[in-house]
Amino acid sequence: MSAAGDEEHLNQEEGNVEPETEYGIEDIGMRYVFYRDRKEWADVDPVPQDDGPNPIVKIAYSDKFMDVFDYFRAVLRRDERSERAFQLTADAIELNAANYTVWHYRRVLVQSLQKDLREEMKYITAIIEDQPKNYQVWHHRRMIVEWLKDPSQELEFIADILSQDAKNYHAWQHRQWVIQEYKLWDGELEYIDQLLDEDVRNNSAWNQRHFVIFNTTGYNDTAVLEREVQYSLKLIKKAPHNESAWNYLKGILQDHCLSTYPNLMEQILELQQTHSSPYLIAFLVDMYEDMLENVHNNQEETLNNALELCDLLAEEKDNIRQEYWKYIRGCLKNKYGTSEESESPSEEH
Amino acid sequence: MEEPISVLRCLGEYHSAELFNEDNVKTVTSIEQKKVEDSVQDVFNAYKKNHRLSPPSLQREQHYIYLKRGLRHLSDAYECLDASRPWLCYWILHSLELLDESVPSSVASDVCKFLARCQSPSGGFAGGPGQHPHLAPTYAAVNALCIIGTEEAYNVIDRSAYCAASVASLTNIITAPLFEGTPSWITRCQNWEGGIGGVPGLEAHGGYTFCGMAAMVILQKEHMLDLKSLLAPTHPVYNICPDKVAQAVQHFHQMAVPGKSGSSSQTPNL
């Protein structure tokens, strides 16, 4: 991934050279040359890092690392805007792609030297493919896209990154930015369907589903809401212990009267017979709670149902969250229980 | 009164009921989940086989040695964190503090001098000497200096620079206009799952949820969040009642530095 200019330095054998295996160039007898040994950099005095006399968290940099950054510091200090400085940033980035100071300077040079932005896109594409979980590389890409005013490659590129790691947070962030900024909503729902078909448990894809629908049709459209409810239930039947599907179902209904949604209670109770899970039971608790809040008949029976399920979850079905279920139980009892029954707030844990 | 030592969860009768249920539908997520569970199960099995093994305990001495060394020297494997050196200071000092290990005053002084070299003349701290300032290392550096808590440490901080909520809180300069838009931005980051994402629209994420919640507590605006859905059981981390979360955050940010020789025992009011 070295900049094209590096090849020039690989044939020289003056001064202090080091066999460089990472480029695989030993095979063709080429060696890496330190900047301090490059004739064309002889006019620059390298600037060593000033850690002080008694450094803390001192990193044992390799010779190569120190050499590159000594020259980077020099270039930064004199604010040199040149092609050689530009190539130096690529070397620095290769050694530490998280150095945001180097990335910033590279962008200054891209603009100063009026570098070909399409070439820069090729460069950043390769870097991201190699290090997709770095913040700086995605930010850099975003800047190039903005300067070019051209998002046309983005969705395909991000899809490629996601095909390697379907949950890469940086990739999803970039994708949401591109879609929202350039209004590229078309086809995204189909893309999500495909991802969920590959992995129904991909929470990032479920999140994207919500993002797309929320920002296009919205969930207030009854046809849309029903479609999504049925979509979720279908996938729940396929894999009942999929937390994401249940979270999505709750998420889309929580502002739309969970307990009065037509037919839902019946469907859930029916599912409980064949496709039960702790998530289903937790969902029922949410439904009962919503009923207690909004539907004012049968309060006592509803409350008892809810409390029973809290106990079931705490004691057996979701034991690891028992403190949470005991807390919820206490809240429900306090709020909806009759005054003789209400207990003091749950004791401190 | 001491509680009786309970049986380890992993040795309990119903522990296996907590294993992930794949529903006969294999996906990348379930494959990865099982890999983790299998490797953890290996550790549990070792204990099941040999009940005479005492329950796992924190290897304080080993951690202390590791941290003490790291505070001075790190291998070239850390080149990738060359732009995060205040973070390295903070992670190490915070760990030492949690282990109740004191930092010798000469080391503490060296930390102050090093972080001073990471400070930018225009304000804030950088990832290393000579780099540009950045909010993240600023947070780390200020926290590291507060852990040290000496007069030298507090003198390193140049108060005019900060905009981050926690930093301002530690140095007592929060004013209303400074963070006007912050609480509503954070509430916009709370999503349909109840957690908080990096920007509005993004998936809820543990790290951002902590930071978002912490910032709101510092700004005393946590009521603006939907606390109920924030605590919904999407993750066992939230297996506690809401007040505890707020308390934990306050504790983390306002707790006085433990009194040790050579360091202040109180967070000074600057």
Coordinates of C-alpha atoms in Angstrom, one line a residue:
Chain A
M1 CA 0.0 0.0 0.0
S2 CA 3.0 2.3 -0.3
A3 CA 2.6 5.5 -2.3
A4 CA 3.8 5.2 -5.9
G5 CA 6.9 7.4 -5.2
D6 CA 8.3 4.9 -2.8
E7 CA 9.4 2.6 -5.6
E8 CA 12.0 5.2 -6.5
H9 CA 13.6 4.7 -3.1
L10 CA 13.7 1.0 -3.3
N11 CA 16.6 0.6 -5.6
Q12 CA 19.1 2.8 -3.8
E13 CA 21.5 1.1 -1.5
E14 CA 23.3 4.0 0.0
G15 CA 23.7 4.6 3.7
N16 CA 21.7 2.7 6.2
V17 CA 19.3 0.3 4.6
E18 CA 16.9 -2.2 6.0
P19 CA 15.5 -5.3 4.3
E20 CA 11.8 -4.7 4.0
T21 CA 9.8 -7.8 4.0
E22 CA 6.3 -6.3 4.3
Y23 CA 6.3 -5.2 0.7
G24 CA 7.5 -8.6 -0.5
I25 CA 10.3 -6.7 -2.2
E26 CA 13.1 -8.9 -1.0
D27 CA 12.2 -11.1 -3.9
I28 CA 13.1 -8.5 -6.4
G29 CA 16.1 -7.2 -4.4
M30 CA 14.6 -3.8 -3.5
R31 CA 15.2 -2.3 -0.1
Y32 CA 13.4 0.4 1.9
V33 CA 15.4 3.5 2.4
F34 CA 15.0 5.7 5.5
Y35 CA 14.1 9.3 4.9
R36 CA 17.3 10.4 6.6
D37 CA 19.2 8.6 3.8
R38 CA 17.2 10.0 0.9
K39 CA 19.1 12.7 -1.1
E40 CA 16.0 14.5 -2.0
W41 CA 15.2 15.1 1.7
A42 CA 18.7 16.2 2.6
D43 CA 17.5 19.8 3.0
V44 CA 15.2 18.9 5.8
D45 CA 16.3 18.5 9.4
P46 CA 14.2 15.8 11.1
V47 CA 12.4 16.8 14.3
P48 CA 12.6 14.2 17.0
Q49 CA 9.6 13.7 19.3
D50 CA 9.9 15.8 22.4
D51 CA 8.8 13.4 25.2
G52 CA 11.0 15.2 27.7
P53 CA 13.7 13.7 29.9
N54 CA 11.5 11.3 31.9
P55 CA 8.9 10.0 29.5
I56 CA 5.7 8.3 30.4
V57 CA 4.0 5.6 28.4
K58 CA 7.0 5.6 26.1
I59 CA 6.5 3.4 23.1
A60 CA 9.4 1.4 21.7
Y61 CA 9.0 2.7 18.1
S62 CA 10.7 0.8 15.3
D63 CA 13.5 2.7 13.5
K64 CA 11.3 3.1 10.5
F65 CA 8.5 4.6 12.6
M66 CA 10.7 7.1 14.2
D67 CA 12.3 8.1 10.9
V68 CA 9.0 8.7 9.2
F69 CA 7.5 10.7 12.0
D70 CA 10.7 12.7 12.6
Y71 CA 10.3 13.9 9.0
F72 CA 6.6 14.4 9.4
R73 CA 7.1 16.6 12.3
A74 CA 9.6 18.6 10.3
V75 CA 7.2 19.0 7.4
L76 CA 4.5 20.0 9.8
R77 CA 6.6 22.6 11.5
R78 CA 7.6 24.3 8.3
D79 CA 4.1 23.9 6.8
E80 CA 5.6 22.5 3.7
R81 CA 3.1 22.1 0.9
S82 CA 4.7 19.7 -1.6
E83 CA 4.4 16.5 -3.4
R84 CA 7.1 14.9 -1.3
A85 CA 5.2 15.9 1.9
F86 CA 2.1 14.4 0.4
Q87 CA 3.8 11.1 -0.1
L88 CA 5.3 11.2 3.3
T89 CA 1.7 11.4 4.8
A90 CA 1.0 8.0 3.1
D91 CA 4.0 6.5 4.8
A92 CA 3.0 7.9 8.2
I93 CA -0.6 6.7 7.7
E94 CA 0.6 3.2 6.9
L95 CA 2.5 3.2 10.2
N96 CA -0.3 4.6 12.3
A97 CA -3.6 5.2 10.5
A98 CA -5.1 6.6 13.7
N99 CA -2.9 9.6 13.7
Y100 CA -5.5 12.3 13.1
T101 CA -2.8 15.0 12.8
V102 CA -1.4 13.3 9.8
W103 CA -4.8 12.9 8.2
H104 CA -5.6 16.5 8.7
Y105 CA -2.3 17.5 7.1
R106 CA -2.9 15.2 4.2
R107 CA -6.2 17.0 3.5
V108 CA -4.5 20.4 3.7
L109 CA -2.1 19.1 1.1
V110 CA -4.8 17.6 -1.1
Q111 CA -6.4 21.0 -1.3
S112 CA -3.2 22.9 -1.5
L113 CA -1.7 20.8 -4.3
Q114 CA -5.1 20.4 -5.9
K115 CA -4.7 16.6 -6.0
D116 CA -7.0 14.5 -8.1
L117 CA -9.8 13.6 -5.8
R118 CA -10.7 10.5 -7.8
E119 CA -7.2 9.2 -7.1
E120 CA -7.7 10.1 -3.4
M121 CA -10.9 8.1 -3.4
K122 CA -9.0 5.1 -4.8
Y123 CA -6.5 5.5 -2.0
I124 CA -8.9 5.8 0.8
T125 CA -10.9 2.9 -0.6
A126 CA -7.9 0.6 -0.3
I127 CA -7.0 1.9 3.2
I128 CA -10.5 1.3 4.5
E129 CA -10.6 -2.2 3.0
D130 CA -7.5 -2.9 5.0
Q131 CA -8.5 -1.1 8.2
P132 CA -12.2 -0.8 8.3
K133 CA -12.5 -0.2 12.0
N134 CA -10.6 3.1 12.2
Y135 CA -12.4 6.4 12.8
Q136 CA -10.0 8.6 10.7
V137 CA -10.3 6.7 7.5
W138 CA -14.0 7.0 7.3
H139 CA -14.0 10.7 8.1
H140 CA -11.4 11.2 5.4
R141 CA -13.6 9.4 2.9
R142 CA -16.6 11.5 3.9
M143 CA -14.6 14.7 3.2
I144 CA -13.6 13.5 -0.3
V145 CA -17.2 12.6 -1.1
E146 CA -18.3 16.1 0.1
W147 CA -15.6 17.8 -2.0
L148 CA -16.5 15.8 -5.0
K149 CA -20.1 16.1 -4.4
D150 CA -20.3 12.6 -5.6
P151 CA -21.8 9.8 -3.5
S152 CA -22.3 7.4 -6.5
Q153 CA -19.7 4.8 -5.3
E154 CA -20.7 4.8 -1.7
L155 CA -23.5 2.4 -1.3
E156 CA -21.7 -0.3 -3.3
F157 CA -18.5 0.3 -1.4
I158 CA -20.1 0.2 2.0
A159 CA -22.0 -3.0 1.0
D160 CA -18.7 -4.5 0.2
I161 CA -17.3 -3.6 3.6
L162 CA -20.5 -4.9 5.3
S163 CA -20.1 -8.2 3.4
Q164 CA -16.9 -8.7 5.4
D165 CA -18.4 -7.5 8.7
A166 CA -22.1 -6.9 8.6
K167 CA -22.1 -4.9 11.8
N168 CA -19.2 -2.5 11.3
Y169 CA -20.5 0.6 13.2
H170 CA -18.3 3.0 11.1
A171 CA -19.7 1.6 7.9
W172 CA -23.3 2.0 9.0
Q173 CA -22.6 5.5 10.2
H174 CA -21.2 6.4 6.8
R175 CA -24.1 4.7 5.0
Q176 CA -26.7 6.6 7.0
W177 CA -24.9 9.8 6.4
V178 CA -24.7 9.2 2.6
I179 CA -28.3 8.1 2.4
Q180 CA -29.6 11.0 4.4
E181 CA -27.4 13.7 2.8
Y182 CA -27.9 12.7 -0.8
K183 CA -31.4 11.2 -0.4
L184 CA -30.5 7.7 -1.6
W185 CA -33.4 6.0 0.2
D186 CA -34.5 4.0 -2.9
G187 CA -33.6 0.3 -2.7
E188 CA -32.3 0.4 0.8
L189 CA -35.2 -1.5 2.3
E190 CA -34.5 -4.3 -0.3
Y191 CA -30.9 -4.3 0.8
I192 CA -32.0 -4.7 4.4
D193 CA -34.3 -7.6 3.5
Q194 CA -31.3 -9.3 1.9
L195 CA -29.1 -8.7 5.0
L196 CA -31.8 -10.1 7.2
D197 CA -32.2 -13.0 5.0
E198 CA -28.5 -13.8 5.4
D199 CA -28.5 -13.2 9.2
V200 CA -31.8 -12.5 10.8
R201 CA -30.0 -11.7 14.0
N202 CA -28.1 -8.7 12.5
N203 CA -29.2 -5.9 14.9
S204 CA -27.5 -3.3 12.7
A205 CA -29.7 -4.3 9.9
W206 CA -32.8 -4.1 12.1
N207 CA -31.7 -0.6 13.1
Q208 CA -31.2 0.4 9.5
R209 CA -34.7 -0.8 8.8
H210 CA -36.1 1.5 11.4
F211 CA -33.9 4.3 10.1
V212 CA -35.2 4.0 6.6
I213 CA -38.9 3.6 7.4
F214 CA -38.8 6.3 10.0
N215 CA -37.3 8.8 7.5
T216 CA -39.5 7.8 4.5
T217 CA -43.0 6.6 5.1
G218 CA -42.9 6.8 8.8
Y219 CA -44.8 4.4 11.1
N220 CA -48.0 6.4 11.4
D221 CA -49.2 4.9 8.1
T222 CA -51.4 2.0 9.3
A223 CA -50.5 -0.1 6.2
V224 CA -46.8 0.3 6.8
L225 CA -47.1 -0.5 10.5
E226 CA -49.1 -3.6 9.8
R227 CA -46.6 -4.7 7.2
E228 CA -43.8 -4.3 9.6
V229 CA -45.6 -6.0 12.5
Q230 CA -46.2 -9.0 10.3
Y231 CA -42.7 -8.9 9.0
S232 CA -41.4 -9.1 12.5
L233 CA -43.7 -11.8 13.6
K234 CA -42.8 -13.9 10.5
L235 CA -39.1 -13.7 11.4
I236 CA -39.8 -14.3 15.1
K237 CA -41.5 -17.6 14.1
K238 CA -38.4 -18.5 12.1
A239 CA -36.1 -17.9 15.0
P240 CA -38.0 -17.3 18.3
H241 CA -34.9 -16.6 20.4
N242 CA -33.9 -13.6 18.3
E243 CA -33.7 -10.6 20.6
S244 CA -33.5 -8.1 17.7
A245 CA -36.8 -9.1 16.1
W246 CA -38.6 -8.7 19.4
N247 CA -36.9 -5.4 20.2
Y248 CA -37.9 -4.1 16.8
L249 CA -41.5 -5.2 17.3
K250 CA -41.6 -3.4 20.6
G251 CA -39.8 -0.4 19.2
I252 CA -42.3 0.2 16.4
L253 CA -45.3 -0.3 18.6
Q254 CA -44.4 1.5 21.7
D255 CA -45.7 4.8 20.5
H256 CA -48.8 3.2 18.9
C257 CA -50.6 1.7 21.8
L258 CA -49.1 -1.7 22.3
S259 CA -52.0 -3.2 24.1
T260 CA -54.8 -2.1 21.8
Y261 CA -53.1 -3.0 18.5
P262 CA -55.7 -5.2 16.7
N263 CA -55.2 -8.9 17.2
L264 CA -51.8 -8.6 18.6
M265 CA -52.5 -10.0 22.1
E266 CA -54.1 -13.0 20.5
Q267 CA -51.2 -13.6 18.1
I268 CA -48.6 -13.3 20.9
L269 CA -50.6 -15.6 23.2
E270 CA -50.8 -18.1 20.4
L271 CA -47.1 -17.8 19.7
Q272 CA -46.4 -18.5 23.3
Q273 CA -47.7 -22.1 22.8
T274 CA -45.2 -23.0 20.2
H275 CA -42.5 -20.3 20.0
S276 CA -42.1 -19.1 23.5
S277 CA -38.9 -17.3 24.7
P278 CA -37.9 -14.9 27.5
Y279 CA -38.3 -12.1 24.9
L280 CA -41.9 -13.1 24.3
I281 CA -42.7 -13.1 27.9
A282 CA -41.0 -9.7 28.4
F283 CA -43.1 -8.5 25.5
L284 CA -46.3 -9.7 27.3
V285 CA -45.2 -7.8 30.4
D286 CA -44.9 -4.7 28.2
M287 CA -48.4 -5.3 26.8
Y288 CA -49.9 -5.7 30.2
E289 CA -48.2 -2.6 31.4
D290 CA -49.6 -0.7 28.5
M291 CA -53.1 -2.1 29.2
L292 CA -52.8 -1.0 32.8
E293 CA -51.9 2.5 31.7
N294 CA -54.5 2.9 28.9
V295 CA -57.3 0.4 29.3
H296 CA -59.2 0.7 32.5
N297 CA -61.2 -2.5 32.9
N298 CA -59.9 -5.8 34.4
Q299 CA -57.0 -3.9 36.0
E300 CA -56.7 -6.4 38.8
E301 CA -56.5 -9.4 36.5
T302 CA -54.1 -7.7 34.1
L303 CA -51.8 -6.6 37.0
N304 CA -51.8 -10.2 38.4
N305 CA -50.9 -11.5 34.9
A306 CA -48.0 -9.0 34.7
L307 CA -46.7 -9.7 38.2
E308 CA -46.8 -13.5 37.6
L309 CA -44.8 -13.1 34.4
C310 CA -42.3 -10.8 36.2
D311 CA -41.8 -13.6 38.7
L312 CA -41.5 -16.2 36.0
L313 CA -38.8 -14.1 34.3
A314 CA -36.9 -13.3 37.5
E315 CA -37.0 -16.8 38.8
E316 CA -36.6 -18.9 35.7
K317 CA -36.8 -17.6 32.2
D318 CA -34.5 -14.6 32.5
N319 CA -32.7 -15.1 35.8
I320 CA -29.7 -13.1 34.9
R321 CA -31.8 -10.0 34.9
Q322 CA -33.7 -10.9 38.1
E323 CA -32.9 -7.5 39.7
Y324 CA -34.5 -5.7 36.8
W325 CA -37.6 -7.9 36.8
K326 CA -38.0 -7.5 40.6
Y327 CA -37.7 -3.7 40.1
I328 CA -40.3 -3.8 37.3
R329 CA -42.6 -5.9 39.5
G330 CA -42.2 -3.5 42.3
C331 CA -43.0 -0.5 40.0
L332 CA -46.1 -2.2 38.6
K333 CA -47.4 -3.1 42.0
N334 CA -46.8 0.3 43.4
K335 CA -48.5 2.1 40.6
Y336 CA -51.4 -0.1 39.9
G337 CA -51.9 -2.2 43.0
T338 CA -54.7 -1.3 45.4
S339 CA -53.6 0.8 48.3
E340 CA -53.6 -2.0 50.9
E341 CA -51.3 -4.0 48.8
S342 CA -48.7 -1.4 47.8
E343 CA -45.3 -2.1 49.3
S344 CA -42.4 0.2 49.9
P345 CA -40.0 0.7 47.0
S346 CA -37.8 -2.2 46.4
E347 CA -35.0 -2.5 48.9
E348 CA -31.5 -1.4 47.8
H349 CA -29.5 -4.2 46.2
Chain B
M1 CA -22.7 -8.0 58.1
E2 CA -21.0 -10.2 55.5
E3 CA -23.1 -12.1 53.1
P4 CA -22.4 -15.9 52.8
I5 CA -20.3 -16.6 49.7
S6 CA -22.8 -17.9 47.2
V7 CA -22.2 -20.7 44.7
L8 CA -20.7 -19.5 41.5
R9 CA -23.3 -19.0 38.8
C10 CA -21.4 -21.2 36.4
L11 CA -21.7 -24.2 38.8
G12 CA -25.4 -23.7 39.4
E13 CA -27.9 -26.3 38.3
Y14 CA -29.7 -24.1 35.8
H15 CA -26.8 -22.4 34.3
S16 CA -26.9 -24.3 31.0
A17 CA -30.4 -22.9 30.5
E18 CA -28.8 -19.6 29.8
L19 CA -26.9 -20.9 26.8
F20 CA -27.9 -19.3 23.5
N21 CA -30.7 -21.0 21.8
E22 CA -30.0 -21.2 18.1
D23 CA -33.5 -22.3 17.1
N24 CA -31.8 -24.5 14.4
V25 CA -31.2 -21.3 12.4
K26 CA -27.4 -20.9 11.9
T27 CA -26.2 -17.4 11.1
V28 CA -23.0 -15.5 11.5
T29 CA -24.3 -14.0 14.7
S30 CA -25.1 -17.4 16.3
I31 CA -21.8 -18.9 15.1
E32 CA -19.8 -16.2 16.8
Q33 CA -22.0 -16.4 19.9
K34 CA -21.3 -20.1 20.2
K35 CA -17.6 -19.6 19.8
V36 CA -17.6 -17.3 22.7
E37 CA -19.8 -19.5 24.8
D38 CA -17.6 -22.5 24.1
S39 CA -14.4 -20.8 25.1
V40 CA -16.0 -19.6 28.3
Q41 CA -17.4 -23.1 28.9
D42 CA -13.8 -24.5 28.8
V43 CA -13.0 -22.3 31.8
F44 CA -16.1 -23.4 33.6
N45 CA -15.3 -27.0 33.0
A46 CA -11.9 -26.6 34.6
Y47 CA -13.6 -25.5 37.7
K48 CA -16.2 -28.2 37.6
K49 CA -13.5 -30.8 37.4
N50 CA -11.6 -29.4 40.3
H51 CA -13.7 -28.0 43.1
R52 CA -10.7 -27.6 45.2
L53 CA -9.7 -24.7 43.0
S54 CA -10.6 -21.5 44.8
P55 CA -13.0 -19.3 42.9
P56 CA -11.2 -17.0 40.5
S57 CA -9.8 -13.9 42.2
L58 CA -8.3 -10.7 40.9
Q59 CA -4.6 -11.2 40.4
R60 CA -3.8 -7.8 42.0
E61 CA 0.0 -8.2 42.1
Q62 CA 0.3 -9.2 38.5
H63 CA -1.9 -6.4 37.3
Y64 CA 0.1 -4.0 39.4
I65 CA 3.4 -5.1 37.9
Y66 CA 1.9 -4.9 34.4
L67 CA 0.5 -1.4 34.9
K68 CA 3.5 -0.1 36.7
R69 CA 5.7 -1.2 33.8
G70 CA 3.3 0.1 31.1
L71 CA 3.2 3.5 32.7
R72 CA 6.9 3.8 31.7
H73 CA 7.4 1.5 28.7
L74 CA 5.3 0.0 26.1
S75 CA 6.3 -2.3 23.2
D76 CA 6.1 -1.4 19.5
A77 CA 2.8 -3.2 19.5
Y78 CA 1.5 0.2 20.8
E79 CA 2.5 2.2 17.8
C80 CA -1.1 2.1 16.8
L81 CA -1.9 4.1 19.9
D82 CA 0.8 6.7 19.3
A83 CA -2.0 9.3 18.9
S84 CA -3.6 8.3 22.2
R85 CA -0.9 8.5 24.8
P86 CA -3.0 10.5 27.3
W87 CA -5.5 7.7 27.1
L88 CA -2.7 5.2 27.9
C89 CA -1.9 7.4 31.0
Y90 CA -5.5 7.6 32.0
W91 CA -6.3 3.9 31.6
I92 CA -3.2 2.9 33.6
L93 CA -3.6 5.5 36.3
H94 CA -7.3 4.7 36.7
S95 CA -6.6 1.0 37.0
L96 CA -3.9 1.6 39.6
E97 CA -6.4 3.8 41.5
L98 CA -9.0 1.0 41.4
L99 CA -6.4 -1.4 42.7
D100 CA -5.7 1.0 45.5
E101 CA -2.1 1.3 44.4
S102 CA -0.4 4.6 45.0
V103 CA 1.8 6.3 42.3
P104 CA 5.2 7.4 43.6
S105 CA 5.4 11.2 43.6
S106 CA 8.3 11.2 41.1
V107 CA 6.2 9.2 38.7
A108 CA 3.2 11.4 39.3
S109 CA 5.4 14.4 38.6
D110 CA 6.7 12.8 35.4
V111 CA 3.1 12.2 34.2
C112 CA 2.3 15.9 34.8
K113 CA 5.4 17.0 32.8
F114 CA 4.6 14.6 30.0
L115 CA 0.9 15.7 29.7
A116 CA 2.1 19.3 29.8
R117 CA 4.0 18.5 26.6
C118 CA 0.8 17.2 25.1
Q119 CA -1.0 20.4 25.8
S120 CA -1.6 22.7 22.9
P121 CA -0.9 26.4 23.1
S122 CA -4.4 27.0 21.6
G123 CA -6.0 24.9 24.3
G124 CA -6.7 21.2 24.9
F125 CA -4.5 18.2 24.8
A126 CA -3.2 16.2 21.9
G127 CA -2.6 12.5 21.4
G128 CA 1.1 13.1 21.9
P129 CA 3.7 15.9 21.9
G130 CA 3.6 17.8 18.7
Q131 CA 0.2 16.6 17.6
H132 CA -3.0 18.6 17.2
P133 CA -5.3 19.0 20.2
H134 CA -8.4 16.8 20.2
L135 CA -11.3 16.4 22.6
A136 CA -10.7 12.7 23.3
P137 CA -7.1 13.0 24.6
T138 CA -8.2 16.2 26.4
Y139 CA -10.7 14.2 28.3
A140 CA -8.1 11.5 29.0
A141 CA -5.4 14.0 30.1
V142 CA -7.7 15.9 32.4
N143 CA -8.9 12.8 34.1
A144 CA -5.4 11.5 34.4
L145 CA -4.3 14.7 36.1
C146 CA -7.3 14.6 38.4
I147 CA -6.4 11.1 39.5
I148 CA -2.9 12.3 40.3
G149 CA -4.6 15.2 42.1
T150 CA -1.4 17.1 43.2
E151 CA -1.1 20.8 42.9
E152 CA 1.4 20.3 40.0
A153 CA -1.3 18.3 38.2
Y154 CA -4.0 20.9 38.5
N155 CA -1.6 23.6 37.4
V156 CA -1.0 21.8 34.1
I157 CA -4.6 22.4 33.1
D158 CA -5.2 25.6 31.3
R159 CA -8.9 26.4 32.1
S160 CA -9.6 28.5 29.1
A161 CA -9.6 25.7 26.7
Y162 CA -12.3 23.2 27.5
C163 CA -15.7 22.5 26.0
A164 CA -16.3 18.9 27.0
A165 CA -18.9 18.4 29.6
S166 CA -17.0 16.2 31.9
V167 CA -13.9 18.3 31.7
A168 CA -15.9 21.4 32.5
S169 CA -17.6 19.6 35.4
L170 CA -14.3 18.7 36.9
T171 CA -13.0 22.2 36.7
N172 CA -16.3 23.8 37.7
I173 CA -16.9 26.0 34.7
I174 CA -20.2 24.7 33.4
T175 CA -22.3 27.6 32.3
A176 CA -25.7 27.5 30.7
P177 CA -24.8 28.8 27.2
L178 CA -21.8 26.5 26.9
F179 CA -23.9 23.3 26.6
E180 CA -27.2 24.7 25.4
G181 CA -27.7 22.3 22.5
T182 CA -26.0 19.3 24.1
P183 CA -28.9 17.7 26.0
S184 CA -31.3 17.8 23.1
W185 CA -28.6 16.4 20.8
I186 CA -28.1 13.5 23.1
T187 CA -31.8 12.8 23.4
R188 CA -31.9 12.7 19.6
C189 CA -29.3 10.0 19.8
Q190 CA -31.6 7.8 21.9
N191 CA -33.2 5.4 19.4
W192 CA -36.1 2.9 19.1
E193 CA -34.1 0.3 21.1
G194 CA -33.9 2.6 24.1
G195 CA -30.1 2.9 24.0
I196 CA -28.0 5.7 22.6
G197 CA -26.1 5.7 19.3
G198 CA -23.1 7.8 18.0
V199 CA -25.4 10.1 16.0
P200 CA -29.1 10.2 15.6
G201 CA -30.3 7.2 13.6
L202 CA -27.4 4.9 14.6
E203 CA -27.8 1.6 16.4
A204 CA -27.7 1.7 20.2
H205 CA -24.2 1.1 21.4
G206 CA -22.9 0.4 24.9
G207 CA -20.1 2.9 24.8
Y208 CA -22.2 5.8 23.5
T209 CA -25.0 4.9 25.9
F210 CA -22.6 5.2 28.9
C211 CA -21.2 8.5 27.6
G212 CA -24.6 9.9 26.7
M213 CA -26.1 9.0 30.0
A214 CA -23.0 10.3 31.8
A215 CA -23.1 13.6 30.0
M216 CA -26.8 14.1 30.8
V217 CA -26.2 13.3 34.5
I218 CA -23.4 15.9 34.6
L219 CA -25.6 18.4 33.0
Q220 CA -28.5 17.3 35.3
K221 CA -30.7 16.7 32.3
E222 CA -31.1 12.9 32.6
H223 CA -34.9 13.3 32.9
M224 CA -35.0 14.4 29.3
L225 CA -34.1 10.9 28.2
D226 CA -36.6 8.1 28.1
L227 CA -35.1 6.4 31.1
K228 CA -37.5 3.6 31.1
S229 CA -36.6 2.4 27.6
L230 CA -32.9 3.1 28.3
L231 CA -33.1 0.5 31.1
A232 CA -35.2 -2.0 29.1
P233 CA -33.5 -5.4 29.4
T234 CA -31.7 -5.4 26.1
H235 CA -28.5 -6.2 27.9
P236 CA -27.8 -7.6 31.3
V237 CA -25.6 -4.6 31.9
Y238 CA -28.8 -2.8 32.7
N239 CA -29.8 -5.3 35.3
I240 CA -30.1 -2.6 37.9
C241 CA -32.6 0.1 38.8
P242 CA -32.4 3.5 37.2
D243 CA -31.2 5.4 40.2
K244 CA -28.1 3.2 40.5
V245 CA -27.0 4.2 37.0
A246 CA -27.2 7.9 37.8
Q247 CA -25.4 7.3 41.1
A248 CA -22.7 5.3 39.4
V249 CA -22.0 8.1 37.0
Q250 CA -21.9 10.7 39.6
H251 CA -19.6 8.6 41.7
F252 CA -17.3 8.2 38.8
H253 CA -17.1 11.9 38.1
Q254 CA -17.2 13.5 41.5
M255 CA -15.7 11.0 43.8
A256 CA -12.8 12.5 45.8
V257 CA -9.4 11.0 44.9
P258 CA -8.6 8.4 47.7
G259 CA -6.3 9.9 50.2
K260 CA -2.8 8.6 49.7
S261 CA 0.6 10.0 50.7
G262 CA 1.7 12.6 48.2
S263 CA -1.6 13.3 46.7
S264 CA -4.5 15.5 47.7
S265 CA -7.5 13.7 49.3
Q266 CA -10.1 16.0 47.9
T267 CA -11.2 17.3 44.5
P268 CA -10.4 20.9 44.9
N269 CA -12.9 23.5 43.9
L270 CA -11.2 25.4 41.2

